[in-house]
Coordinates of C-alpha atoms in Angstrom, one line a residue:
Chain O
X141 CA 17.8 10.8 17.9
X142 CA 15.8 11.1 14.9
X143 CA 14.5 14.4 13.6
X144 CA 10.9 13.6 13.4
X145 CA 8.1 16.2 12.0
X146 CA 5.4 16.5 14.6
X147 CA 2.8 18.4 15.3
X148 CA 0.9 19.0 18.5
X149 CA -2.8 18.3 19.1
X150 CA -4.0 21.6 18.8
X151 CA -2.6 22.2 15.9
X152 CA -3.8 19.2 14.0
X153 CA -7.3 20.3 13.3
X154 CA -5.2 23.4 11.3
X155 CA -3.1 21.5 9.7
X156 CA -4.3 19.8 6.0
X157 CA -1.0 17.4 6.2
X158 CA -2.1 16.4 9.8
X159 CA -4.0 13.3 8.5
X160 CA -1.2 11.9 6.5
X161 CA 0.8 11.6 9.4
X162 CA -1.8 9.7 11.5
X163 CA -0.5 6.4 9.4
X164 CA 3.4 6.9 9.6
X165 CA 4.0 3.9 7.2
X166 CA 4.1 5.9 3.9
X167 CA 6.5 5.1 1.7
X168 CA 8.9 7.5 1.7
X169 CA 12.5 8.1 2.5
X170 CA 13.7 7.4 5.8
X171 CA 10.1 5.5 7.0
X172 CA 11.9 2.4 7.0
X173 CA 8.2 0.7 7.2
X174 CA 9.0 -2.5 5.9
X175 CA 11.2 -4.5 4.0
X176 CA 9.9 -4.7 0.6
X177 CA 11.7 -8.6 0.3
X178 CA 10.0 -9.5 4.0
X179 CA 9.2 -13.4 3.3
X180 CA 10.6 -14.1 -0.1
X181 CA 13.1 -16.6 -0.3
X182 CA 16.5 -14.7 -0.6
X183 CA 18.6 -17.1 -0.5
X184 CA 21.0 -17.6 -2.8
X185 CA 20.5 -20.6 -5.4
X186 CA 23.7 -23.0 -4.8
X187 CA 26.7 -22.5 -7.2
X188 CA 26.0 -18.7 -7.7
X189 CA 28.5 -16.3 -6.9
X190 CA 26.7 -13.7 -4.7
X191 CA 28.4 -10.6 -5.4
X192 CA 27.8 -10.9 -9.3
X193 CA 23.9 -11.3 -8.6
X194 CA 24.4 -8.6 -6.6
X195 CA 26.4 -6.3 -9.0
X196 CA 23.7 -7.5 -11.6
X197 CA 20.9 -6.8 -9.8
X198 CA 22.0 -3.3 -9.3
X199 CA 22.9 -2.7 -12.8
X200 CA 19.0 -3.4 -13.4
X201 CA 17.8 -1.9 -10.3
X202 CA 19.9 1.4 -11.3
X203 CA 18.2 1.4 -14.9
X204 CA 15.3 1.2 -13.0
X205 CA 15.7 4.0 -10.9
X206 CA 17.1 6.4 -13.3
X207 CA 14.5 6.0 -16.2
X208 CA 12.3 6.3 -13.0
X209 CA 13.4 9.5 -12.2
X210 CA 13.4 11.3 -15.6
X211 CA 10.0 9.7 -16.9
X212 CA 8.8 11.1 -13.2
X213 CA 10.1 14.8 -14.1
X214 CA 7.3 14.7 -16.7
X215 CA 4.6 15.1 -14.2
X216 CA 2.8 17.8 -14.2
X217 CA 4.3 18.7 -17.4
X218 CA 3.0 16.8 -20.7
X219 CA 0.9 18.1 -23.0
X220 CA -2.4 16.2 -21.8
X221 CA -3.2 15.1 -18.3
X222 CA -4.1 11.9 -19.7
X223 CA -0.8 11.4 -20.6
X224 CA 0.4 12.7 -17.4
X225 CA -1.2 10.4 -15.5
X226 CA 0.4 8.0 -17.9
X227 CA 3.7 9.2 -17.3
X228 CA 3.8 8.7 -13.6
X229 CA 2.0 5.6 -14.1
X230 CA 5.2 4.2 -16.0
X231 CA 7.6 6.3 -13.8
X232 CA 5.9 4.5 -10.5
X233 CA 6.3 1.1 -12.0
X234 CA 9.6 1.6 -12.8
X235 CA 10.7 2.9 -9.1
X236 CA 8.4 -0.6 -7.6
X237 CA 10.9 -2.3 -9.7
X238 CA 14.2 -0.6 -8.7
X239 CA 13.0 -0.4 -4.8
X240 CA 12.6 -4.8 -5.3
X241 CA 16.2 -4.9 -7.4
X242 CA 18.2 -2.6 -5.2
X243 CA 16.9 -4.6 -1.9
X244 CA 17.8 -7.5 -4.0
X245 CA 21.0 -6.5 -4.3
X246 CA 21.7 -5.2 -1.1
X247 CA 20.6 -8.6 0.0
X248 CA 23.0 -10.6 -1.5
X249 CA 26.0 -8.8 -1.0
X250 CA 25.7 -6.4 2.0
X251 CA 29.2 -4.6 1.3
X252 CA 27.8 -2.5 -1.8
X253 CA 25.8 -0.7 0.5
X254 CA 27.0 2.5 1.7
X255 CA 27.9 2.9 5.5
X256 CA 25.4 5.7 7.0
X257 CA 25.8 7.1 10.5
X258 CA 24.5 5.2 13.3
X259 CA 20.5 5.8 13.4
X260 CA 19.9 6.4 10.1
X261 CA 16.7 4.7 9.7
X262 CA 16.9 4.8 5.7
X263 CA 16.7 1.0 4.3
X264 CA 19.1 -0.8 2.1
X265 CA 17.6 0.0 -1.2
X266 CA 17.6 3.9 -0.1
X267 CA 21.8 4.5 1.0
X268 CA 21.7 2.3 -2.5
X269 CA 19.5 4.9 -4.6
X270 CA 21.1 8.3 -2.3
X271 CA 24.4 7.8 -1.2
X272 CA 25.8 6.4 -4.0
X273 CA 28.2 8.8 -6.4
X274 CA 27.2 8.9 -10.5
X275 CA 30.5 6.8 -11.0
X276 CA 29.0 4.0 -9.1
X277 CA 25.8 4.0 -10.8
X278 CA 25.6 1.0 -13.2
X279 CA 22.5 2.1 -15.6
X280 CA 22.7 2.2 -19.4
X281 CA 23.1 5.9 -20.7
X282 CA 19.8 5.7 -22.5
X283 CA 18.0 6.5 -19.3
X284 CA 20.1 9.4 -18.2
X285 CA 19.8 11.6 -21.0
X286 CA 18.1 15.2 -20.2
X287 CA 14.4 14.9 -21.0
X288 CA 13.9 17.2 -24.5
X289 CA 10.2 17.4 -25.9
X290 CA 7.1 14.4 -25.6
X291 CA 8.4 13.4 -29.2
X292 CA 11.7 12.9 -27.0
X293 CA 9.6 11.4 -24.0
X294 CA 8.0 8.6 -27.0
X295 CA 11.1 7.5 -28.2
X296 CA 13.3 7.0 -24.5
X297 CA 10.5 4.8 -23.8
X298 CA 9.9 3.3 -26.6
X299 CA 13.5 2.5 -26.9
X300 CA 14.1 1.2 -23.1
X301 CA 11.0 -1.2 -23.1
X302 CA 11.3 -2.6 -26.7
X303 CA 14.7 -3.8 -25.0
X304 CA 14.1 -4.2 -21.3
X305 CA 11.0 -6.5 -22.1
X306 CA 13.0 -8.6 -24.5
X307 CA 15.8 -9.2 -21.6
X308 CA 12.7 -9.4 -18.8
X309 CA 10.7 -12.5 -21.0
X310 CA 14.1 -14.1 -20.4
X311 CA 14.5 -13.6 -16.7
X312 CA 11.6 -14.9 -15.5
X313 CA 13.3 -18.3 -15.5
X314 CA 16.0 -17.1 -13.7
X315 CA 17.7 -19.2 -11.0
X316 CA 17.0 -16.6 -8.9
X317 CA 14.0 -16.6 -7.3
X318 CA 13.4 -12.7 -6.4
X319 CA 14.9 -11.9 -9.9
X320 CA 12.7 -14.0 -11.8
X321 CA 9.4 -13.0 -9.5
X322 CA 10.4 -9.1 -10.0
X323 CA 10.5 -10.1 -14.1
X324 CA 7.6 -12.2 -13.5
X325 CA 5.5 -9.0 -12.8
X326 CA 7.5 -6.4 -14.6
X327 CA 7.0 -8.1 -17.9
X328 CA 2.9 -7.3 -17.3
X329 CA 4.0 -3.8 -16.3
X330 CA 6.2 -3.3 -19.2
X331 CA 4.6 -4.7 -22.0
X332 CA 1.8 -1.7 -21.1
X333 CA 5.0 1.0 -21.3
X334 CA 5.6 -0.6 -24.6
X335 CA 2.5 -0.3 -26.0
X336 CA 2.3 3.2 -25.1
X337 CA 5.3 4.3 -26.4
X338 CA 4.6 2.3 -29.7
X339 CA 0.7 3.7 -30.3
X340 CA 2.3 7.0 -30.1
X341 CA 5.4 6.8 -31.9
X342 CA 3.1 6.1 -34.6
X343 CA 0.5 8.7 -34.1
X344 CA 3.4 11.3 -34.1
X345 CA 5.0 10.2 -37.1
X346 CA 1.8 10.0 -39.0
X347 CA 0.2 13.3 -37.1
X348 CA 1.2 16.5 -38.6
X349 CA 4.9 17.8 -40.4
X350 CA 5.7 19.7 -37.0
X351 CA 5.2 15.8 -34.8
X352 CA 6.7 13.8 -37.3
X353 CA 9.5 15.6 -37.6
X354 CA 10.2 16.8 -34.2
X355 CA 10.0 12.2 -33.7
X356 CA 12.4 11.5 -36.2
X357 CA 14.7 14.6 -34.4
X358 CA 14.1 12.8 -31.3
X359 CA 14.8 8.9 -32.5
X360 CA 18.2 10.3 -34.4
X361 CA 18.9 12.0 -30.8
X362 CA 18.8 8.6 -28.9
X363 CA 19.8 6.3 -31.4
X364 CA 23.5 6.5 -31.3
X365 CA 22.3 4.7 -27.6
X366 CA 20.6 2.0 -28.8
X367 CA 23.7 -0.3 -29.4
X368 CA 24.9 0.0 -25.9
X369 CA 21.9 -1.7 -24.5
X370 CA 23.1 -5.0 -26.3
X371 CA 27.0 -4.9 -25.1
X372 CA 27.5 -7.8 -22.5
X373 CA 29.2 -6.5 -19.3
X374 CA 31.2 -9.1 -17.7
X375 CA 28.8 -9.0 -14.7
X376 CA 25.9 -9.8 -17.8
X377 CA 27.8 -12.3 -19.5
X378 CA 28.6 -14.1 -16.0
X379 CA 25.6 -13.6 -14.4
X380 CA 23.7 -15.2 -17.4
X381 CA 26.5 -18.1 -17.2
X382 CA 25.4 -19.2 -13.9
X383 CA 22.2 -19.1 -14.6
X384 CA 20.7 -16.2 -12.8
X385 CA 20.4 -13.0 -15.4
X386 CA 20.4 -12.4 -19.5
X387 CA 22.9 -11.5 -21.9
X388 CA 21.3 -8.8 -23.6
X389 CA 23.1 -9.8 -26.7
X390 CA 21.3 -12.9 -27.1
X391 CA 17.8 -10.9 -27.4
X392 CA 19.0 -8.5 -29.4
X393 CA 17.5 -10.1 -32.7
X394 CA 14.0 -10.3 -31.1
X395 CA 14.6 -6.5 -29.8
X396 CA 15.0 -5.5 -33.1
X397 CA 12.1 -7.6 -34.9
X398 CA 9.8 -5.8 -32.4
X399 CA 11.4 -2.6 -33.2
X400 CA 10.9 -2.8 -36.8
X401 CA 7.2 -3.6 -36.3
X402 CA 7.0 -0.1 -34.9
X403 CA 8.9 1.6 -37.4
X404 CA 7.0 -0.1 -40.3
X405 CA 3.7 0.6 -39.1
X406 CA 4.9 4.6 -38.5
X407 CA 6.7 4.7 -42.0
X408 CA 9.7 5.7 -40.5
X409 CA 13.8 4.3 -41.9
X410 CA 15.9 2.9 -39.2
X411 CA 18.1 6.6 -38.5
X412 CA 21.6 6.3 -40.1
X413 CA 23.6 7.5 -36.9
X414 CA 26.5 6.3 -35.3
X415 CA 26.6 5.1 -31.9
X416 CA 28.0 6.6 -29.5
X417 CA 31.4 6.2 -28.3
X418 CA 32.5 5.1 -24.6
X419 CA 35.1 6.7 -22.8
X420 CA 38.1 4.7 -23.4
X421 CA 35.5 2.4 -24.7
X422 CA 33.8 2.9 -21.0
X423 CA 30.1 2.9 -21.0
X424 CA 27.0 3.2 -18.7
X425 CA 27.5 0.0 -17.1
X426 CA 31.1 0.5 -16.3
X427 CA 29.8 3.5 -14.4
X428 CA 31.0 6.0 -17.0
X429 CA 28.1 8.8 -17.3
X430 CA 27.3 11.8 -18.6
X431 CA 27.2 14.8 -17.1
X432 CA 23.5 15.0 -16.9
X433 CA 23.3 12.1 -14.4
X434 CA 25.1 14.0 -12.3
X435 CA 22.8 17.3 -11.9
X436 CA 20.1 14.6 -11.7
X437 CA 21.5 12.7 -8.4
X438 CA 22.5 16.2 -7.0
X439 CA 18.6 16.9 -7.6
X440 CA 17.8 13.9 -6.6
X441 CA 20.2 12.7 -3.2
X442 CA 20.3 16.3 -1.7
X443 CA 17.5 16.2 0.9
X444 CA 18.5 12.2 2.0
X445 CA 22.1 13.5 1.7
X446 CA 21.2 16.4 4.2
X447 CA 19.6 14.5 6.7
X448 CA 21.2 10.9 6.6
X449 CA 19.1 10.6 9.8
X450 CA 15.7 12.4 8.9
X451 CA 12.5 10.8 9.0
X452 CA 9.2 12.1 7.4
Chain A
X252 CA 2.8 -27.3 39.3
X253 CA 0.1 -24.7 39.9
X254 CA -0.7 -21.8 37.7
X255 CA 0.3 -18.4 39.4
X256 CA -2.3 -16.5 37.2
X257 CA -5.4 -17.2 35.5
X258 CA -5.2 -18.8 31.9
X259 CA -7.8 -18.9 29.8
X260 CA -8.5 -21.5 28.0
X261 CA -6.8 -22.8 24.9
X262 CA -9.0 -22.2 22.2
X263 CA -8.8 -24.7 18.9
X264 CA -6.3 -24.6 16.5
X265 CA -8.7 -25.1 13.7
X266 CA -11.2 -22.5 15.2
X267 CA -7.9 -20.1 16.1
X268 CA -7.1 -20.0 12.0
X269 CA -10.9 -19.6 11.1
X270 CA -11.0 -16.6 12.9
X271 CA -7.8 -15.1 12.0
X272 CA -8.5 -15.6 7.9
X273 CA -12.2 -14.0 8.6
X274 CA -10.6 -11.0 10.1
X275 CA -8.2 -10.8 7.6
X276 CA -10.4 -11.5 5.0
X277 CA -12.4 -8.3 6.1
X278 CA -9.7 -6.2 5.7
X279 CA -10.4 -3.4 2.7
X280 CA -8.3 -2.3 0.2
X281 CA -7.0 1.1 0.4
X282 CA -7.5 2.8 -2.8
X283 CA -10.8 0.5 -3.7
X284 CA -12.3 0.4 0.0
X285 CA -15.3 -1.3 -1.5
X286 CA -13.1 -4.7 -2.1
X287 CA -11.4 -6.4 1.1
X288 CA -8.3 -7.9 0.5
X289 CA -9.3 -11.4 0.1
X290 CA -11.7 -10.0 -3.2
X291 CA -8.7 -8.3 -4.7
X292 CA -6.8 -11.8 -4.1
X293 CA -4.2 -10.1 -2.3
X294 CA -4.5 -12.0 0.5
X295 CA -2.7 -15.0 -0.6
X296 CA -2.6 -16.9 3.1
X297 CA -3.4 -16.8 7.0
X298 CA -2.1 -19.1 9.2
X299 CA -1.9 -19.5 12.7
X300 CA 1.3 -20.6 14.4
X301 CA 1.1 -21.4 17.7
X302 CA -1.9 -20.4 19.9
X303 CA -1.6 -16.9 18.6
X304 CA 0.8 -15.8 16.1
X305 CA -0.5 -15.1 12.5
X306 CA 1.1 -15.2 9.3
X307 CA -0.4 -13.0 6.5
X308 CA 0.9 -13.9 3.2
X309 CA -0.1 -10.7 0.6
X310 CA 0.6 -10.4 -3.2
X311 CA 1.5 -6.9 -4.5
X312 CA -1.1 -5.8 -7.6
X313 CA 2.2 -3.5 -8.7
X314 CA 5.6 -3.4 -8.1
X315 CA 5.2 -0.1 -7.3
X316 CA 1.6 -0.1 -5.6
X317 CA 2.4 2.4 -2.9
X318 CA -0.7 0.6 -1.0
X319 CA 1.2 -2.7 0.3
X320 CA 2.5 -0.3 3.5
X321 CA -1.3 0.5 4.2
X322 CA -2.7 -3.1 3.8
X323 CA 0.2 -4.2 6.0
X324 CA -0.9 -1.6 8.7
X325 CA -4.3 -2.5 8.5
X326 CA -3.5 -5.9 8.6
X327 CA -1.5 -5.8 11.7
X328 CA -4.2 -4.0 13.6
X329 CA -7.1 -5.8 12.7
X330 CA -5.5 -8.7 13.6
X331 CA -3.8 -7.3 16.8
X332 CA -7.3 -5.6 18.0
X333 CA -8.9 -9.0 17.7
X334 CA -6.5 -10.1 20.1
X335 CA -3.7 -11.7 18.2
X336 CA -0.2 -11.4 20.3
X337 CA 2.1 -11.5 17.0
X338 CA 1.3 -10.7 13.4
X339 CA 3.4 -11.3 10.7
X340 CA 3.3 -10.1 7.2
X341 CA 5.3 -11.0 4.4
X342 CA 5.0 -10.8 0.8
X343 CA 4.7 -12.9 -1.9
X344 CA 6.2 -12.4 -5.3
X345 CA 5.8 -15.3 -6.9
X346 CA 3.5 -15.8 -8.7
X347 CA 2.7 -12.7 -9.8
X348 CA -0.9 -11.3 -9.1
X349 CA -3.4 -11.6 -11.6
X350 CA -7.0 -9.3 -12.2
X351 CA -8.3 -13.5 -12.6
X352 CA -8.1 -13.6 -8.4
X353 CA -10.3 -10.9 -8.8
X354 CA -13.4 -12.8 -7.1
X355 CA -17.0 -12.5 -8.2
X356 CA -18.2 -10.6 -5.3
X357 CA -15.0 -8.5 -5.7
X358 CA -16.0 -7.8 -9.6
X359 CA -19.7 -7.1 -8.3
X360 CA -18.6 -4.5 -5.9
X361 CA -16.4 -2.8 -8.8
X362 CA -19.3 -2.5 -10.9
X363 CA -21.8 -1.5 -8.5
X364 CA -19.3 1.3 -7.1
X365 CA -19.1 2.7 -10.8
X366 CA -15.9 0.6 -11.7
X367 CA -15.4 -1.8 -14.7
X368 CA -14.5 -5.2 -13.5
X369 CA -11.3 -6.3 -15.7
X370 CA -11.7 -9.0 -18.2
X371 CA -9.9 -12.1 -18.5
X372 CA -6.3 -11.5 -18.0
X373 CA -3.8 -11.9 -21.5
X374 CA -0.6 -15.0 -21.0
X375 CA 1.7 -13.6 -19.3
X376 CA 4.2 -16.5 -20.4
X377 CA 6.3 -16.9 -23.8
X378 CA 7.1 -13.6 -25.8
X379 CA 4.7 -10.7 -25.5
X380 CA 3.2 -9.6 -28.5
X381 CA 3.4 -5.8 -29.5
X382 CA -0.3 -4.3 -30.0
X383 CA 0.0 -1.1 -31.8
X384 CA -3.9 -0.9 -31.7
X385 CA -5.7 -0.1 -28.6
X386 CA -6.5 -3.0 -26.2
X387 CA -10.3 -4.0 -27.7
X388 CA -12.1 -4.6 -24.8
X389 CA -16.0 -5.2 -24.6
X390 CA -16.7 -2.9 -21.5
X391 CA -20.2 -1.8 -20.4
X392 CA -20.6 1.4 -18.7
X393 CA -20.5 0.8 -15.2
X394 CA -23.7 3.9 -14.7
X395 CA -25.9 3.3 -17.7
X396 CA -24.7 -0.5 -19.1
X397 CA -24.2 0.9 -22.5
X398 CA -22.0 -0.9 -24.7
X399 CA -20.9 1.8 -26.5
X400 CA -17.8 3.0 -24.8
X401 CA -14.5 4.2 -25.7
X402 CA -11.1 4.0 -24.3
X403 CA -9.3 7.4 -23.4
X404 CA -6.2 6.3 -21.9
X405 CA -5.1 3.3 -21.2
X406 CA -3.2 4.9 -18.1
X407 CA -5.8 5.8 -15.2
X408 CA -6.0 7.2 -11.8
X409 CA -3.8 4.3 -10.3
X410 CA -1.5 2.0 -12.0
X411 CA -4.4 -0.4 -12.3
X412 CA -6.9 1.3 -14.0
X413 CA -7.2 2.7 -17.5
X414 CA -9.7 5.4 -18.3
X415 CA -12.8 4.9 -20.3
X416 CA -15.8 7.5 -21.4
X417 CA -19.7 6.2 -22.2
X418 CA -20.2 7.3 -25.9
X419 CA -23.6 7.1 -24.4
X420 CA -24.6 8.6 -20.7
X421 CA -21.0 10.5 -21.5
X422 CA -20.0 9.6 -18.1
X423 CA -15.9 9.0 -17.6
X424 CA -15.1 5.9 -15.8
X425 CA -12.5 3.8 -14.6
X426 CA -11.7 0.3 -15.9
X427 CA -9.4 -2.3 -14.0
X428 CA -7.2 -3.2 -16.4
X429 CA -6.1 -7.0 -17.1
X430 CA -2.8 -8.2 -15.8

């Protein structure tokens, strides 16, 4: 019952996309070629409340996948092709992460994944990441913001893994076993995204009068979204009471230390901006978005949302 | 009770899981097919349950190495085509993979195939310090063994290499970089 793309013999020797289809378990959409938990221990530890590791897990899984998405728009499009290649490198990372946190989740609490029609062969983590509305996604703001200039590119992820590492040191002695492996790793991955961003939001801000300015327009431009990576959910603050995730308000003194190594070695003030408001004091994690997120998941969703059942 | 068909016969436990971990041991890597698996120390484990069902225990380098799909394919046939009736892979998180289960035959094929073998790999425990400088790394050039290289990115081809250039032979070269 699957739509399936196929191509005959005769035509294969024709074809330049015939050899990727000789090995059918790429990791796509809809290949369904293995579970990406298969043998970890998924249980859940005693005393913990499964749907709050599961709503927590998604909250990071959907940072994940968002920052994943708009640090993967940059490909083909920065101003080097070293730093292209760098781009997706971060951006591919990032999805490894989300693809582990969203199976997480969908593993402790099946019910937050969304019903498909029978024979849909798309996994867990992908009715997570496609079939989801932007009112259900959990990520913080910062990551959903329409992508602006490489100055703009520097400070997102400067930003995102200054914090996310802070919070990851902390999980990897979560009670969790998946969610402290997955930190266990990304912590290696991350501390490289850091380091990338930092090296050149220093180069920019000591570069020429066109970078350094076009930085400090970019770090006033994200700044007012800097605070809300430090409010505690109630998912956050429960999650990190039974043991399993982080408050990020408990890291955000280290967050900041690191920070201000960055800005003292570019010369650049802390920005004097306001942060900005929630909706009804509604933010990211309460599933209150912008509009950008939107456009992005209708980008993003419309070819799984077209054919629930497809498989390529 | 008589047997209604022919069975062979049972062949040792011991010498059942000796040939499974040499045939999965064998197995290359699909983006560096000059290192097998068990060089990359991604194979983690191969046991044999039973008279014939093997359990491949694999480590992801990346979270998101698009790879692991591959090596569990290959895997699996390998495996199957030396006559194992059920193969079964599962992956293992914890711990993490390290470029230090990099084996010396795996950091010899690197080199000779024009790769830089990664150095020891930094803690990965207790608060990771911020390095504003690049990553100072003493790395020879994998064609003409000059010292004198520089570091152009510290993002490569795949997620785990980072791209260097001989100041020297002014070759370009990859570099597995230490996780």
């Amino acid at each position: 019952m699957t739509e399936h793309v196929h191509t005959s013999p005769e035509d294969e020797h024709e074809s330049a996309y015939s050899g990727l289809l000789v090995n059918d378990a790429h990791w796509a959409f809809g290949t369904d070629f293995e579970d990406p938990l298969a043998g970890v221990d998924t249980t859940i530890p005693e005393g913990i409340d499964a749907p709050t590791l599961a709503a927590y897990a998604l909250m990071l899984g959907d940072d994940s996948l968002v920052m994943s998405h708009r640090i993967a728009e940059w490909t083909s499009n920065a101003p080097e092709l070293e730093d292209d290649i760098a781009l997706s490198n971060i951006a591919l990372d990032l999805l490894g992460q989300a693809r582990l946190l969203l199976a997480r989740a969908a593993k402790a609490d099946e019910s937050i994944v969304p019903a498909l029609p029978d024979g849909s062969p798309a996994p867990p983590e992908d009715a997570l990441a496609f079939f989801r509305e932007a009112h259900e996604f959990r990520n913080v703001r910062l990551a959903e913001v329409v992508n602006g200039d490489f100055a703009e590119a520097t400070v997102r992820v400067l930003l995102f893994s200054v914090w996310r590492l802070a919070v990851w040191e902390q999980l990897r002695t979560s009670r969790d076993h998946v969610l402290a492996a997955v930190a266990a790793k990304g912590v290696k991955e991350l501390a490289y995204h850091r380091d990338y961003a930092a090296r050149w939001f220093v180069t920019l801000a000591q570069g020429t009068d066109e970078s350094r300015s076009r930085l400090l327009a970019a770090l006033d431009a994200l700044w007012p979204l800097w605070p809300e990576l430090f409010d505690t959910h109630p998912v956050e603050a429960a999650a990190a009471g039974s043991g399993v995730g982080v408050d990020p308000a408990t890291v955000r003194e280290s967050a900041e230390a690191v920070l201000d190594q960055v800005l003292a070695a570019a010369d650049v003030p802390r920005p004097e901006v306001a942060r900005r408001a929630g909706v009804l004091g509604r933010t990211g994690r309460d599933g209150m978005h912008g509009e950008p997120l939107s456009r992005m998941l209708a980008e993003m969703q419309s070819v799984a949302r077209a054919h629930p059942k497809g498989l390529w | 009770m008589t047997p209604t068909r022919a069975t062979r016969a049972p062949r040792s436990p011991r010498r059942q899981a000796a040939r499974a971990r040499a045939v999965a041991s064998a197995v290359t890597d699909p983006e560096l097919p000059m290192l097998t698996l068990a060089d990359l120390g991604v194979l983690r484990g191969v046991d044999v349950v039973g008279d014939s069902h093997v359990v491949v225990e694999i480590t992801p380098t990346y979270s998101g190495c698009p790879a692991m799909a591959a090596m569990r394919d290959d895997l699996v046939r390998e495996l199957t085509g030396a006559g194992f009736d059920r193969v079964e892979v599962r992956v293992s998180l914890d711990p993490a993979w390290t470029t230090d289960w990099i084996t010396p035959d795996g950091r010899a094929a690197l080199a000779a195939a024009g790769i830089s073998p990664p150095g020891p790999a930094p803690s990965s425990t207790g608060p990771i310090p911020l390095t504003l400088l690049p990553t100072a790394r003493q790395v020879r050039c994998p064609q003409c063994d000059s010292p004198a290289t520089e570091l152009v990115s510290e993002f490569g081809s795949t997620a785990c290499k980072a791209q260097y250039r001989c100041s020297c032979c002014l070759e370009p070269f990859d570099h597995v970089k230490e996780i």
